């Protein structure tokens, strides 16, 4: 994929063989689990593959209040009486598309259990409220993702769930790949993209500060975009890198010391 391709197509820079693995999993009716840190491209990868395979995509941002009904559907009451409304998981099964559950470990375990019949060789969705049993068509695919760094004893994927998936791990791309991504997504020249990526790599090497997350590719794109639009580089780095990475003023100041080395 070259830089002249239209921006309306979700751009994704492959880190390895993940596009081929994803496509083979889809062709064989296997669900996929994507692990990776914040802002490394998990969601963009799924968007890219949905368009590449020409499949409708239903994305759900998981949270701890997400219920099975939010995924499957529920009965609604209105002036015309009661009717059933499909949830995104049910719509994806009916349409034969991709259902993508982002940060699935944030959902309650009793909600995740509804995925089990879809994620094994049955490939079925049980609608308890309507008595339907939906058989997923060959084009349907279940995809989930999470950040392993956020897992703990209370929020983690059970082995009985995890072992139903083909799993892949994404990380932050190498410098050359990341420069290409930043250049493309931020619409900046190669020199600025290289400068921002070198700053990002320097921030990621900081180990003396207790950062919950390192500088993501997403934040580097934000930074390059504002600098490319004419904002003062130091102000852009403060707003898009240092402040999002920490609430501690001392840590933010230390991050800005690194910024000053790369944008004197």
mmCIF file of N, CA and C in Angstrom, residues 72-75 83-87 90-91 93-94 114 117 124-135:
data_model
loop_
_atom_site.group_PDB
_atom_site.id
_atom_site.type_symbol
_atom_site.label_atom_id
_atom_site.label_comp_id
_atom_site.label_asym_id
_atom_site.label_seq_id
_atom_site.Cartn_x
_atom_site.Cartn_y
_atom_site.Cartn_z
ATOM 1 N N UNK A 72 -26.678 -9.014 22.828
ATOM 2 C CA UNK A 72 -27.602 -9.899 22.120
ATOM 3 C C UNK A 72 -28.852 -9.162 21.650
ATOM 4 N N UNK A 73 -29.415 -8.317 22.504
ATOM 5 C CA UNK A 73 -30.643 -7.602 22.172
ATOM 6 C C UNK A 73 -31.637 -7.659 23.313
ATOM 7 N N UNK A 74 -32.739 -6.956 23.154
ATOM 8 C CA UNK A 74 -33.733 -6.905 24.214
ATOM 9 C C UNK A 74 -35.097 -6.539 23.619
ATOM 10 N N UNK A 75 -36.147 -6.818 24.397
ATOM 11 C CA UNK A 75 -37.486 -6.386 24.017
ATOM 12 C C UNK A 75 -37.669 -4.920 24.414
ATOM 13 N N UNK A 83 -41.584 -5.023 20.867
ATOM 14 C CA UNK A 83 -40.847 -5.638 19.765
ATOM 15 C C UNK A 83 -39.426 -5.960 20.214
ATOM 16 N N UNK A 84 -38.814 -6.843 19.465
ATOM 17 C CA UNK A 84 -37.445 -7.266 19.760
ATOM 18 C C UNK A 84 -36.461 -6.440 18.942
ATOM 19 N N UNK A 85 -35.396 -5.971 19.600
ATOM 20 C CA UNK A 85 -34.347 -5.244 18.897
ATOM 21 C C UNK A 85 -33.032 -5.983 19.052
ATOM 22 N N UNK A 86 -32.437 -6.386 17.938
ATOM 23 C CA UNK A 86 -31.153 -7.082 17.969
ATOM 24 C C UNK A 86 -30.062 -6.191 18.528
ATOM 25 N N UNK A 87 -29.137 -6.814 19.258
ATOM 26 C CA UNK A 87 -27.918 -6.137 19.668
ATOM 27 C C UNK A 87 -26.858 -6.298 18.586
ATOM 28 N N UNK A 90 -25.871 -9.953 17.682
ATOM 29 C CA UNK A 90 -26.913 -10.646 16.918
ATOM 30 C C UNK A 90 -26.974 -10.144 15.487
ATOM 31 N N UNK A 91 -26.833 -8.818 15.299
ATOM 32 C CA UNK A 91 -26.850 -8.268 13.942
ATOM 33 C C UNK A 91 -25.695 -8.814 13.115
ATOM 34 N N UNK A 93 -24.208 -11.685 13.508
ATOM 35 C CA UNK A 93 -24.476 -13.092 13.180
ATOM 36 C C UNK A 93 -25.489 -13.180 12.043
ATOM 37 N N UNK A 94 -26.532 -12.384 12.120
ATOM 38 C CA UNK A 94 -27.554 -12.431 11.060
ATOM 39 C C UNK A 94 -26.983 -11.978 9.715
ATOM 40 N N UNK A 114 -21.705 -15.504 27.109
ATOM 41 C CA UNK A 114 -22.626 -15.609 25.979
ATOM 42 C C UNK A 114 -21.873 -15.849 24.675
ATOM 43 N N UNK A 117 -20.663 -20.277 22.902
ATOM 44 C CA UNK A 117 -21.173 -21.114 21.801
ATOM 45 C C UNK A 117 -20.793 -20.604 20.420
ATOM 46 N N UNK A 124 -22.913 -20.942 17.311
ATOM 47 C CA UNK A 124 -24.330 -20.669 17.510
ATOM 48 C C UNK A 124 -24.516 -19.571 18.545
ATOM 49 N N UNK A 125 -25.575 -18.806 18.367
ATOM 50 C CA UNK A 125 -25.947 -17.771 19.330
ATOM 51 C C UNK A 125 -27.349 -18.079 19.833
ATOM 52 N N UNK A 126 -27.474 -18.204 21.153
ATOM 53 C CA UNK A 126 -28.758 -18.526 21.757
ATOM 54 C C UNK A 126 -29.433 -17.244 22.237
ATOM 55 N N UNK A 127 -30.627 -16.992 21.707
ATOM 56 C CA UNK A 127 -31.419 -15.843 22.137
ATOM 57 C C UNK A 127 -32.473 -16.357 23.108
ATOM 58 N N UNK A 128 -32.114 -16.334 24.372
ATOM 59 C CA UNK A 128 -32.989 -16.914 25.398
ATOM 60 C C UNK A 128 -34.349 -16.233 25.439
ATOM 61 N N UNK A 129 -34.376 -14.912 25.232
ATOM 62 C CA UNK A 129 -35.638 -14.165 25.348
ATOM 63 C C UNK A 129 -36.617 -14.504 24.221
ATOM 64 N N UNK A 130 -36.108 -14.893 23.065
ATOM 65 C CA UNK A 130 -36.995 -15.183 21.937
ATOM 66 C C UNK A 130 -37.062 -16.669 21.612
ATOM 67 N N UNK A 131 -36.192 -17.443 22.225
ATOM 68 C CA UNK A 131 -36.166 -18.875 21.953
ATOM 69 C C UNK A 131 -35.462 -19.249 20.653
ATOM 70 N N UNK A 132 -34.811 -18.280 20.012
ATOM 71 C CA UNK A 132 -34.112 -18.548 18.749
ATOM 72 C C UNK A 132 -32.716 -19.111 19.001
ATOM 73 N N UNK A 133 -32.297 -19.940 18.080
ATOM 74 C CA UNK A 133 -30.905 -20.390 18.034
ATOM 75 C C UNK A 133 -30.385 -20.016 16.647
ATOM 76 N N UNK A 134 -29.478 -19.053 16.590
ATOM 77 C CA UNK A 134 -28.956 -18.573 15.312
ATOM 78 C C UNK A 134 -27.656 -19.293 14.986
ATOM 79 N N UNK A 135 -27.615 -19.890 13.835
ATOM 80 C CA UNK A 135 -26.397 -20.532 13.349
ATOM 81 C C UNK A 135 -25.613 -19.505 12.556
#
